[in-house]
Amino acid sequence: MAFNATTVAAAAAHAAQTTTQQLYANIDLTKLSWLEQMWAAWYIWIDNPIIATGLMSFLLHEFVYFGRSIPWIIIDSIPYFRQWKLQPNKVPTAQEQWECTKMVLFSHFTIELPAIWLFHPMAENFGMNTWQVPFPSWTTMVPQIAIFFVFEDMFHYFAHQALHYGPLYKHIHKIHHKYSAPFGLAAEYAHPAEVFILGTGTIAGPVLYCWYTHNLHIFTHIIPFWSGAEHHDFHHMAFTNNFSTSFRWCDRIFGTDNKYREYRARISAQKASMKNKSKSERDEAERKLIAEIEAEGQRAEAIAEGIMPASKTVKVQ
C-alpha cells in the first residue's frame, strides 16, 4: 500500500477524532462536580485535547493578567486613591501604559503562547493529566502546589539575581527596570529572553515532577501566590534587594532584603516621630526618603551596567 502526505494526514485526523470521541466514554459525567463537568465539556466542545489545553491556558493567562491590571489603571487615574499608592508622586501616563501594553502583548504572543501551546504534549509525555476527570483530591494537590511554588520561587530568586549581573542586566533585564514605580501592566514588561528565562521556573517544576512521579493534573498548576506589591516595588526603587517572587524566604535566608528591612524600619520610625506633624510635612519627609533610596538604586544600576565604579556607592543609612 502506498502512503503519501494526504493519506497520513487523513489517518491522523481520523485518529484524533476517534480519540476525542472516546475520551469520556467510560466516565459518568453526571456524577462529577460542576467544575469537572465544565472541564470535560470544554474538551468535548473543542474536540482536540492539544488545542483545548493550549487555548484554555493562554486565554486564562490573558484574562487573569489584564483582568487584574485594568482595575488598577482606573484606580491610578483617580487622585483620591493616591493616598494609598506606594509611590504617590509617580503615576504612569496613558502613553506609558500603552507602550507597556504593546511590549507585553508582543511577549505574550511570541514567547508565552508557543510555550503554553507546546506545554501540553511535552507535559503529557512526562505523565501529566490534562483532559482527565475527576480532578485529584485536595490532599493530593495541596502538597504538589506547595512544591511547585517553592521551586518556582527559588528558581526565580537565583535567575533574577543572575539577571542583575552586568551584561545580562544591560542587554536583557534593564527593560524591566524602566519603571522605578511599577504598575500592574508592567509585571511582564520585559525582554523576551527574560520572559523565557523566568518562565522556565514555572514550567520546569511540574515537568520534573511529572518525569519523576507520573502523577500530576494540570488543574493543580493554576493557583497563584505572591509576596506582595510593596516587596517588589522596593526592588524597582532600590534595585539591589527583594529578588523573590512568590514568597520572601530566599531574600531573608540569603540576606538580600537587608536594605528593605532598613527602609521599613526608617518608615516606621519616621511615622512615629512625625505623628503630630501636618500631612504635608509627613508627605514631604516620605518623598525625601523615597528619593534617597531611589538615588541609591540608580547608583547600583549604574554599577551593574559598568557606568560607575563600585567605589562610588553610598550606603543607605
mmCIF file of C-alpha atoms in Angstrom:
data_model
loop_
_atom_site.group_PDB
_atom_site.id
_atom_site.type_symbol
_atom_site.label_atom_id
_atom_site.label_comp_id
_atom_site.label_asym_id
_atom_site.label_seq_id
_atom_site.Cartn_x
_atom_site.Cartn_y
_atom_site.Cartn_z
ATOM 1 C CA MET A 1 0.000 0.000 0.000
ATOM 2 C CA ALA A 2 1.371 3.377 -0.987
ATOM 3 C CA PHE A 3 1.469 6.150 1.620
ATOM 4 C CA ASN A 4 1.626 9.850 0.835
ATOM 5 C CA ALA A 5 1.178 13.099 2.758
ATOM 6 C CA THR A 6 -2.581 13.152 2.117
ATOM 7 C CA THR A 7 -3.047 9.598 3.371
ATOM 8 C CA VAL A 8 -1.021 10.239 6.525
ATOM 9 C CA ALA A 9 -2.873 13.498 7.252
ATOM 10 C CA ALA A 10 -6.252 11.817 6.789
ATOM 11 C CA ALA A 11 -5.267 8.947 9.074
ATOM 12 C CA ALA A 12 -4.042 11.370 11.741
ATOM 13 C CA ALA A 13 -7.261 13.397 11.564
ATOM 14 C CA HIS A 14 -9.366 10.217 11.867
ATOM 15 C CA ALA A 15 -7.300 9.030 14.837
ATOM 16 C CA ALA A 16 -7.662 12.400 16.579
ATOM 17 C CA GLN A 17 -11.422 12.395 16.027
ATOM 18 C CA THR A 18 -11.775 8.839 17.310
ATOM 19 C CA THR A 19 -9.638 9.628 20.363
ATOM 20 C CA THR A 20 -11.656 12.748 21.154
ATOM 21 C CA GLN A 21 -14.937 10.854 20.943
ATOM 22 C CA GLN A 22 -13.642 8.209 23.300
ATOM 23 C CA LEU A 23 -12.091 10.488 25.947
ATOM 24 C CA TYR A 24 -15.002 10.219 28.354
ATOM 25 C CA ALA A 25 -16.602 7.021 27.050
ATOM 26 C CA ASN A 26 -16.224 5.197 30.378
ATOM 27 C CA ILE A 27 -16.961 8.138 32.677
ATOM 28 C CA ASP A 28 -20.378 9.052 34.062
ATOM 29 C CA LEU A 29 -20.200 12.834 33.736
ATOM 30 C CA THR A 30 -23.393 13.310 35.775
ATOM 31 C CA LYS A 31 -21.550 12.169 38.910
ATOM 32 C CA LEU A 32 -18.858 14.797 38.592
ATOM 33 C CA SER A 33 -18.759 18.212 40.253
ATOM 34 C CA TRP A 34 -19.924 21.263 38.291
ATOM 35 C CA LEU A 35 -16.330 22.365 37.648
ATOM 36 C CA GLU A 36 -15.333 18.902 36.466
ATOM 37 C CA GLN A 37 -18.336 18.795 34.145
ATOM 38 C CA MET A 38 -17.383 22.191 32.684
ATOM 39 C CA TRP A 39 -13.793 20.968 32.267
ATOM 40 C CA ALA A 40 -14.964 17.909 30.316
ATOM 41 C CA ALA A 41 -17.457 19.974 28.307
ATOM 42 C CA TRP A 42 -14.649 22.282 27.173
ATOM 43 C CA TYR A 43 -12.551 19.411 25.847
ATOM 44 C CA ILE A 44 -15.555 17.813 24.162
ATOM 45 C CA TRP A 45 -16.534 21.133 22.563
ATOM 46 C CA ILE A 46 -13.049 21.918 21.225
ATOM 47 C CA ASP A 47 -12.721 18.297 20.069
ATOM 48 C CA ASN A 48 -8.916 18.294 20.223
ATOM 49 C CA PRO A 49 -7.090 17.959 23.583
ATOM 50 C CA ILE A 50 -3.947 19.779 22.476
ATOM 51 C CA ILE A 51 -5.861 22.769 21.117
ATOM 52 C CA ALA A 52 -8.239 22.735 24.103
ATOM 53 C CA THR A 53 -5.424 22.810 26.673
ATOM 54 C CA GLY A 54 -3.360 25.402 24.821
ATOM 55 C CA LEU A 55 -6.312 27.706 24.147
ATOM 56 C CA MET A 56 -7.683 27.425 27.676
ATOM 57 C CA SER A 57 -4.283 28.052 29.271
ATOM 58 C CA PHE A 58 -3.492 31.077 27.117
ATOM 59 C CA LEU A 59 -6.960 32.637 27.498
ATOM 60 C CA LEU A 60 -6.827 32.084 31.264
ATOM 61 C CA HIS A 61 -3.417 33.760 31.398
ATOM 62 C CA GLU A 62 -4.648 36.782 29.420
ATOM 63 C CA PHE A 63 -7.860 37.037 31.453
ATOM 64 C CA VAL A 64 -6.011 36.961 34.781
ATOM 65 C CA TYR A 65 -3.193 39.268 33.642
ATOM 66 C CA PHE A 66 -5.308 42.003 32.109
ATOM 67 C CA GLY A 67 -8.252 41.372 34.413
ATOM 68 C CA ARG A 68 -6.172 42.276 37.451
ATOM 69 C CA SER A 69 -4.351 45.134 35.686
ATOM 70 C CA ILE A 70 -7.244 47.103 34.185
ATOM 71 C CA PRO A 71 -8.896 47.952 37.545
ATOM 72 C CA TRP A 72 -5.576 49.436 38.737
ATOM 73 C CA ILE A 73 -5.292 51.538 35.590
ATOM 74 C CA ILE A 74 -8.652 53.044 36.529
ATOM 75 C CA ILE A 75 -7.649 53.477 40.172
ATOM 76 C CA ASP A 76 -4.356 55.153 39.165
ATOM 77 C CA SER A 77 -6.329 57.741 37.196
ATOM 78 C CA ILE A 78 -8.418 58.755 40.236
ATOM 79 C CA PRO A 79 -6.497 61.171 42.529
ATOM 80 C CA TYR A 80 -8.472 60.118 45.625
ATOM 81 C CA PHE A 81 -6.808 56.683 45.679
ATOM 82 C CA ARG A 82 -3.255 58.013 45.501
ATOM 83 C CA GLN A 83 -3.146 58.429 49.262
ATOM 84 C CA TRP A 84 -2.615 54.644 49.398
ATOM 85 C CA LYS A 85 -0.231 54.417 46.447
ATOM 86 C CA LEU A 86 3.260 53.174 47.347
ATOM 87 C CA GLN A 87 4.963 55.956 45.367
ATOM 88 C CA PRO A 88 2.138 58.510 45.084
ATOM 89 C CA ASN A 89 4.145 61.034 43.074
ATOM 90 C CA LYS A 90 4.721 58.579 40.236
ATOM 91 C CA VAL A 91 1.563 57.930 38.249
ATOM 92 C CA PRO A 92 2.003 56.191 34.869
ATOM 93 C CA THR A 93 0.810 58.266 31.932
ATOM 94 C CA ALA A 94 -1.521 56.941 29.246
ATOM 95 C CA GLN A 95 1.445 56.846 26.856
ATOM 96 C CA GLU A 96 3.498 54.768 29.317
ATOM 97 C CA GLN A 97 0.578 52.381 29.806
ATOM 98 C CA TRP A 98 0.193 51.958 26.044
ATOM 99 C CA GLU A 99 3.916 51.417 25.418
ATOM 100 C CA CYS A 100 3.940 48.854 28.214
ATOM 101 C CA THR A 101 0.861 47.083 26.801
ATOM 102 C CA LYS A 102 2.421 46.744 23.344
ATOM 103 C CA MET A 103 5.592 45.195 24.750
ATOM 104 C CA VAL A 104 3.635 42.826 26.984
ATOM 105 C CA LEU A 105 1.417 41.645 24.122
ATOM 106 C CA PHE A 106 4.491 41.100 21.940
ATOM 107 C CA SER A 107 5.986 38.814 24.604
ATOM 108 C CA HIS A 108 2.676 37.061 25.193
ATOM 109 C CA PHE A 109 2.239 36.110 21.535
ATOM 110 C CA THR A 110 5.870 35.438 20.580
ATOM 111 C CA ILE A 111 7.180 33.749 23.731
ATOM 112 C CA GLU A 112 4.388 32.718 26.072
ATOM 113 C CA LEU A 113 1.834 31.483 23.530
ATOM 114 C CA PRO A 114 4.222 28.969 21.887
ATOM 115 C CA ALA A 115 5.477 27.833 25.304
ATOM 116 C CA ILE A 116 1.932 27.392 26.619
ATOM 117 C CA TRP A 117 0.831 25.568 23.481
ATOM 118 C CA LEU A 118 3.778 23.173 23.443
ATOM 119 C CA PHE A 119 3.459 22.545 27.176
ATOM 120 C CA HIS A 120 0.530 20.120 26.696
ATOM 121 C CA PRO A 121 2.234 17.478 24.526
ATOM 122 C CA MET A 122 5.517 17.838 26.422
ATOM 123 C CA ALA A 123 3.873 17.513 29.839
ATOM 124 C CA GLU A 124 1.682 14.604 28.750
ATOM 125 C CA ASN A 125 4.788 12.844 27.525
ATOM 126 C CA PHE A 126 6.126 13.097 31.086
ATOM 127 C CA GLY A 127 2.882 11.858 32.618
ATOM 128 C CA MET A 128 0.698 14.938 33.235
ATOM 129 C CA ASN A 129 -3.077 14.597 33.032
ATOM 130 C CA THR A 130 -4.926 17.386 31.225
ATOM 131 C CA TRP A 131 -8.377 16.447 29.949
ATOM 132 C CA GLN A 132 -8.940 13.735 32.555
ATOM 133 C CA VAL A 133 -11.694 13.935 35.173
ATOM 134 C CA PRO A 134 -12.359 13.722 38.052
ATOM 135 C CA PHE A 135 -9.658 16.007 39.415
ATOM 136 C CA PRO A 136 -7.207 14.757 42.049
ATOM 137 C CA SER A 137 -8.212 15.215 45.674
ATOM 138 C CA TRP A 138 -7.128 18.292 47.635
ATOM 139 C CA THR A 139 -4.871 16.079 49.732
ATOM 140 C CA THR A 140 -3.008 15.253 46.533
ATOM 141 C CA MET A 141 -2.983 18.739 45.034
ATOM 142 C CA VAL A 142 -2.015 20.827 48.058
ATOM 143 C CA PRO A 143 1.456 19.256 48.546
ATOM 144 C CA GLN A 144 2.059 19.489 44.785
ATOM 145 C CA ILE A 145 1.113 23.175 44.758
ATOM 146 C CA ALA A 146 3.471 23.814 47.664
ATOM 147 C CA ILE A 147 6.347 22.051 45.892
ATOM 148 C CA PHE A 148 5.820 23.963 42.645
ATOM 149 C CA PHE A 149 5.666 27.380 44.257
ATOM 150 C CA VAL A 150 8.731 26.771 46.400
ATOM 151 C CA PHE A 151 10.584 25.518 43.311
ATOM 152 C CA GLU A 152 9.461 28.488 41.185
ATOM 153 C CA ASP A 153 10.298 30.975 43.910
ATOM 154 C CA MET A 154 13.819 29.598 44.375
ATOM 155 C CA PHE A 155 14.396 29.364 40.618
ATOM 156 C CA HIS A 156 13.160 32.936 40.161
ATOM 157 C CA TYR A 157 15.306 34.187 43.039
ATOM 158 C CA PHE A 158 18.592 32.886 41.621
ATOM 159 C CA ALA A 159 17.709 33.606 37.972
ATOM 160 C CA HIS A 160 16.624 37.129 38.927
ATOM 161 C CA GLN A 161 19.891 37.726 40.751
ATOM 162 C CA ALA A 162 21.797 36.463 37.710
ATOM 163 C CA LEU A 163 19.894 38.945 35.525
ATOM 164 C CA HIS A 164 21.330 41.749 37.678
ATOM 165 C CA TYR A 165 24.831 40.718 36.575
ATOM 166 C CA GLY A 166 26.398 43.351 34.269
ATOM 167 C CA PRO A 167 25.942 42.068 30.685
ATOM 168 C CA LEU A 168 22.696 40.237 31.458
ATOM 169 C CA TYR A 169 21.283 43.334 33.115
ATOM 170 C CA LYS A 170 22.450 45.756 30.437
ATOM 171 C CA HIS A 171 21.167 43.725 27.492
ATOM 172 C CA ILE A 172 18.149 41.919 28.976
ATOM 173 C CA HIS A 173 16.854 42.845 32.433
ATOM 174 C CA LYS A 174 17.224 46.628 32.101
ATOM 175 C CA ILE A 175 13.979 46.767 30.100
ATOM 176 C CA HIS A 176 12.001 45.514 33.101
ATOM 177 C CA HIS A 177 13.560 48.202 35.302
ATOM 178 C CA LYS A 178 12.335 51.013 33.068
ATOM 179 C CA TYR A 179 9.738 51.858 35.710
ATOM 180 C CA SER A 180 11.094 52.640 39.183
ATOM 181 C CA ALA A 181 7.477 52.686 40.383
ATOM 182 C CA PRO A 182 5.996 49.628 38.650
ATOM 183 C CA PHE A 183 2.296 49.275 37.917
ATOM 184 C CA GLY A 184 0.079 46.276 37.180
ATOM 185 C CA LEU A 185 0.639 46.051 33.436
ATOM 186 C CA ALA A 186 4.420 46.202 33.910
ATOM 187 C CA ALA A 187 4.622 42.834 35.695
ATOM 188 C CA GLU A 188 5.607 41.133 32.433
ATOM 189 C CA TYR A 189 7.131 44.172 30.759
ATOM 190 C CA ALA A 190 10.432 42.521 29.927
ATOM 191 C CA HIS A 191 12.826 41.410 27.224
ATOM 192 C CA PRO A 192 11.548 38.224 25.505
ATOM 193 C CA ALA A 193 14.671 36.406 26.725
ATOM 194 C CA GLU A 194 13.811 37.312 30.317
ATOM 195 C CA VAL A 195 10.235 36.107 29.866
ATOM 196 C CA PHE A 196 11.633 32.784 28.650
ATOM 197 C CA ILE A 197 14.277 32.526 31.399
ATOM 198 C CA LEU A 198 11.996 33.303 34.334
ATOM 199 C CA GLY A 199 9.098 31.387 32.804
ATOM 200 C CA THR A 200 11.249 28.269 32.900
ATOM 201 C CA GLY A 201 10.811 28.185 36.672
ATOM 202 C CA THR A 202 7.045 27.944 36.245
ATOM 203 C CA ILE A 203 7.216 25.137 33.684
ATOM 204 C CA ALA A 204 10.216 23.150 34.912
ATOM 205 C CA GLY A 205 8.744 22.305 38.326
ATOM 206 C CA PRO A 206 5.679 20.441 37.011
ATOM 207 C CA VAL A 207 7.646 18.816 34.167
ATOM 208 C CA LEU A 208 10.321 17.458 36.528
ATOM 209 C CA TYR A 209 7.636 16.332 38.974
ATOM 210 C CA CYS A 210 5.805 14.504 36.163
ATOM 211 C CA TRP A 211 9.008 12.903 34.977
ATOM 212 C CA TYR A 212 9.688 11.578 38.467
ATOM 213 C CA THR A 213 6.177 10.658 39.700
ATOM 214 C CA HIS A 214 3.964 10.419 36.586
ATOM 215 C CA ASN A 215 1.198 11.778 38.799
ATOM 216 C CA LEU A 216 0.011 15.327 38.165
ATOM 217 C CA HIS A 217 -3.070 17.083 36.780
ATOM 218 C CA ILE A 218 -2.687 20.425 35.013
ATOM 219 C CA PHE A 219 -5.528 21.817 37.158
ATOM 220 C CA THR A 220 -3.087 21.752 40.097
ATOM 221 C CA HIS A 221 -0.895 24.306 38.350
ATOM 222 C CA ILE A 222 -3.286 27.277 38.152
ATOM 223 C CA ILE A 223 -3.462 28.503 41.770
ATOM 224 C CA PRO A 224 -1.308 31.663 42.350
ATOM 225 C CA PHE A 225 0.528 33.197 45.310
ATOM 226 C CA TRP A 226 2.616 36.347 45.505
ATOM 227 C CA SER A 227 4.929 38.012 48.001
ATOM 228 C CA GLY A 228 3.205 41.384 47.736
ATOM 229 C CA ALA A 229 3.292 44.670 45.825
ATOM 230 C CA GLU A 230 5.341 46.593 48.358
ATOM 231 C CA HIS A 231 8.083 43.961 48.393
ATOM 232 C CA HIS A 232 8.646 44.140 44.630
ATOM 233 C CA ASP A 233 8.039 47.881 44.479
ATOM 234 C CA PHE A 234 11.090 48.348 46.710
ATOM 235 C CA HIS A 235 13.137 46.189 44.337
ATOM 236 C CA HIS A 236 12.420 48.601 41.489
ATOM 237 C CA MET A 237 13.108 51.581 43.709
ATOM 238 C CA ALA A 238 16.349 50.311 45.337
ATOM 239 C CA PHE A 239 17.470 47.905 42.586
ATOM 240 C CA THR A 240 19.521 45.552 44.763
ATOM 241 C CA ASN A 241 17.053 43.889 47.179
ATOM 242 C CA ASN A 242 13.994 41.628 47.064
ATOM 243 C CA PHE A 243 14.586 39.166 44.211
ATOM 244 C CA SER A 244 11.893 36.666 45.228
ATOM 245 C CA THR A 245 8.538 36.374 43.520
ATOM 246 C CA SER A 246 6.022 34.139 45.332
ATOM 247 C CA PHE A 247 7.407 34.258 48.855
ATOM 248 C CA ARG A 248 10.099 36.194 50.743
ATOM 249 C CA TRP A 249 12.020 33.320 52.254
ATOM 250 C CA CYS A 250 15.027 33.301 49.918
ATOM 251 C CA ASP A 251 15.590 37.015 50.411
ATOM 252 C CA ARG A 252 15.545 36.558 54.179
ATOM 253 C CA ILE A 253 17.716 33.422 54.133
ATOM 254 C CA PHE A 254 20.376 34.905 51.830
ATOM 255 C CA GLY A 255 20.253 38.406 53.291
ATOM 256 C CA THR A 256 19.043 40.185 50.162
ATOM 257 C CA ASP A 257 16.291 42.045 51.979
ATOM 258 C CA ASN A 258 18.597 43.965 54.360
ATOM 259 C CA LYS A 259 18.044 47.361 52.745
ATOM 260 C CA TYR A 260 14.330 46.680 52.520
ATOM 261 C CA ARG A 261 14.137 45.951 56.245
ATOM 262 C CA GLU A 262 16.204 49.068 56.984
ATOM 263 C CA TYR A 263 13.818 51.069 54.817
ATOM 264 C CA ARG A 264 10.741 49.674 56.609
ATOM 265 C CA ALA A 265 12.357 50.463 59.993
ATOM 266 C CA ARG A 266 13.066 54.033 58.889
ATOM 267 C CA ILE A 267 9.485 54.424 57.635
ATOM 268 C CA SER A 268 8.128 53.231 61.000
ATOM 269 C CA ALA A 269 10.473 55.486 62.973
ATOM 270 C CA GLN A 270 9.629 58.431 60.748
ATOM 271 C CA LYS A 271 5.890 57.918 61.216
ATOM 272 C CA ALA A 272 6.310 57.666 64.977
ATOM 273 C CA SER A 273 8.401 60.847 65.197
ATOM 274 C CA MET A 274 6.103 62.853 62.929
ATOM 275 C CA LYS A 275 2.682 61.771 64.161
ATOM 276 C CA ASN A 276 1.993 65.316 65.397
ATOM 277 C CA LYS A 277 3.178 66.929 62.174
ATOM 278 C CA SER A 278 0.930 68.085 59.362
ATOM 279 C CA LYS A 279 0.097 65.799 56.455
ATOM 280 C CA SER A 280 2.151 67.939 54.068
ATOM 281 C CA GLU A 281 5.189 67.644 56.343
ATOM 282 C CA ARG A 282 4.784 63.880 56.607
ATOM 283 C CA ASP A 283 4.378 63.565 52.839
ATOM 284 C CA GLU A 284 7.473 65.675 52.230
ATOM 285 C CA ALA A 285 9.543 63.548 54.625
ATOM 286 C CA GLU A 286 8.364 60.376 52.884
ATOM 287 C CA ARG A 287 9.143 61.886 49.481
ATOM 288 C CA LYS A 288 12.700 62.699 50.565
ATOM 289 C CA LEU A 289 13.237 59.188 51.918
ATOM 290 C CA ILE A 290 11.963 57.613 48.699
ATOM 291 C CA ALA A 291 14.186 59.943 46.642
ATOM 292 C CA GLU A 292 17.202 58.908 48.717
ATOM 293 C CA ILE A 293 16.504 55.199 48.265
ATOM 294 C CA GLU A 294 15.871 55.680 44.558
ATOM 295 C CA ALA A 295 19.136 57.598 44.130
ATOM 296 C CA GLU A 296 20.993 54.706 45.750
ATOM 297 C CA GLY A 297 19.191 52.363 43.367
ATOM 298 C CA GLN A 298 20.263 54.438 40.383
ATOM 299 C CA ARG A 299 23.890 54.218 41.552
ATOM 300 C CA ALA A 300 23.579 50.444 41.950
ATOM 301 C CA GLU A 301 22.096 50.201 38.453
ATOM 302 C CA ALA A 302 24.948 52.272 37.019
ATOM 303 C CA ILE A 303 27.450 49.904 38.659
ATOM 304 C CA ALA A 304 25.665 46.873 37.160
ATOM 305 C CA GLU A 305 25.951 48.437 33.717
ATOM 306 C CA GLY A 306 29.613 49.332 34.258
ATOM 307 C CA ILE A 307 28.927 53.062 34.016
ATOM 308 C CA MET A 308 30.085 53.820 37.575
ATOM 309 C CA PRO A 309 32.829 52.086 39.608
ATOM 310 C CA ALA A 310 31.690 50.280 42.748
ATOM 311 C CA SER A 311 33.879 52.504 44.962
ATOM 312 C CA LYS A 312 31.494 55.415 44.395
ATOM 313 C CA THR A 313 28.464 53.809 46.014
ATOM 314 C CA VAL A 314 26.951 55.307 49.127
ATOM 315 C CA LYS A 315 25.318 53.006 51.634
ATOM 316 C CA VAL A 316 21.752 53.907 52.583
ATOM 317 C CA GLN A 317 21.646 54.634 56.278
#
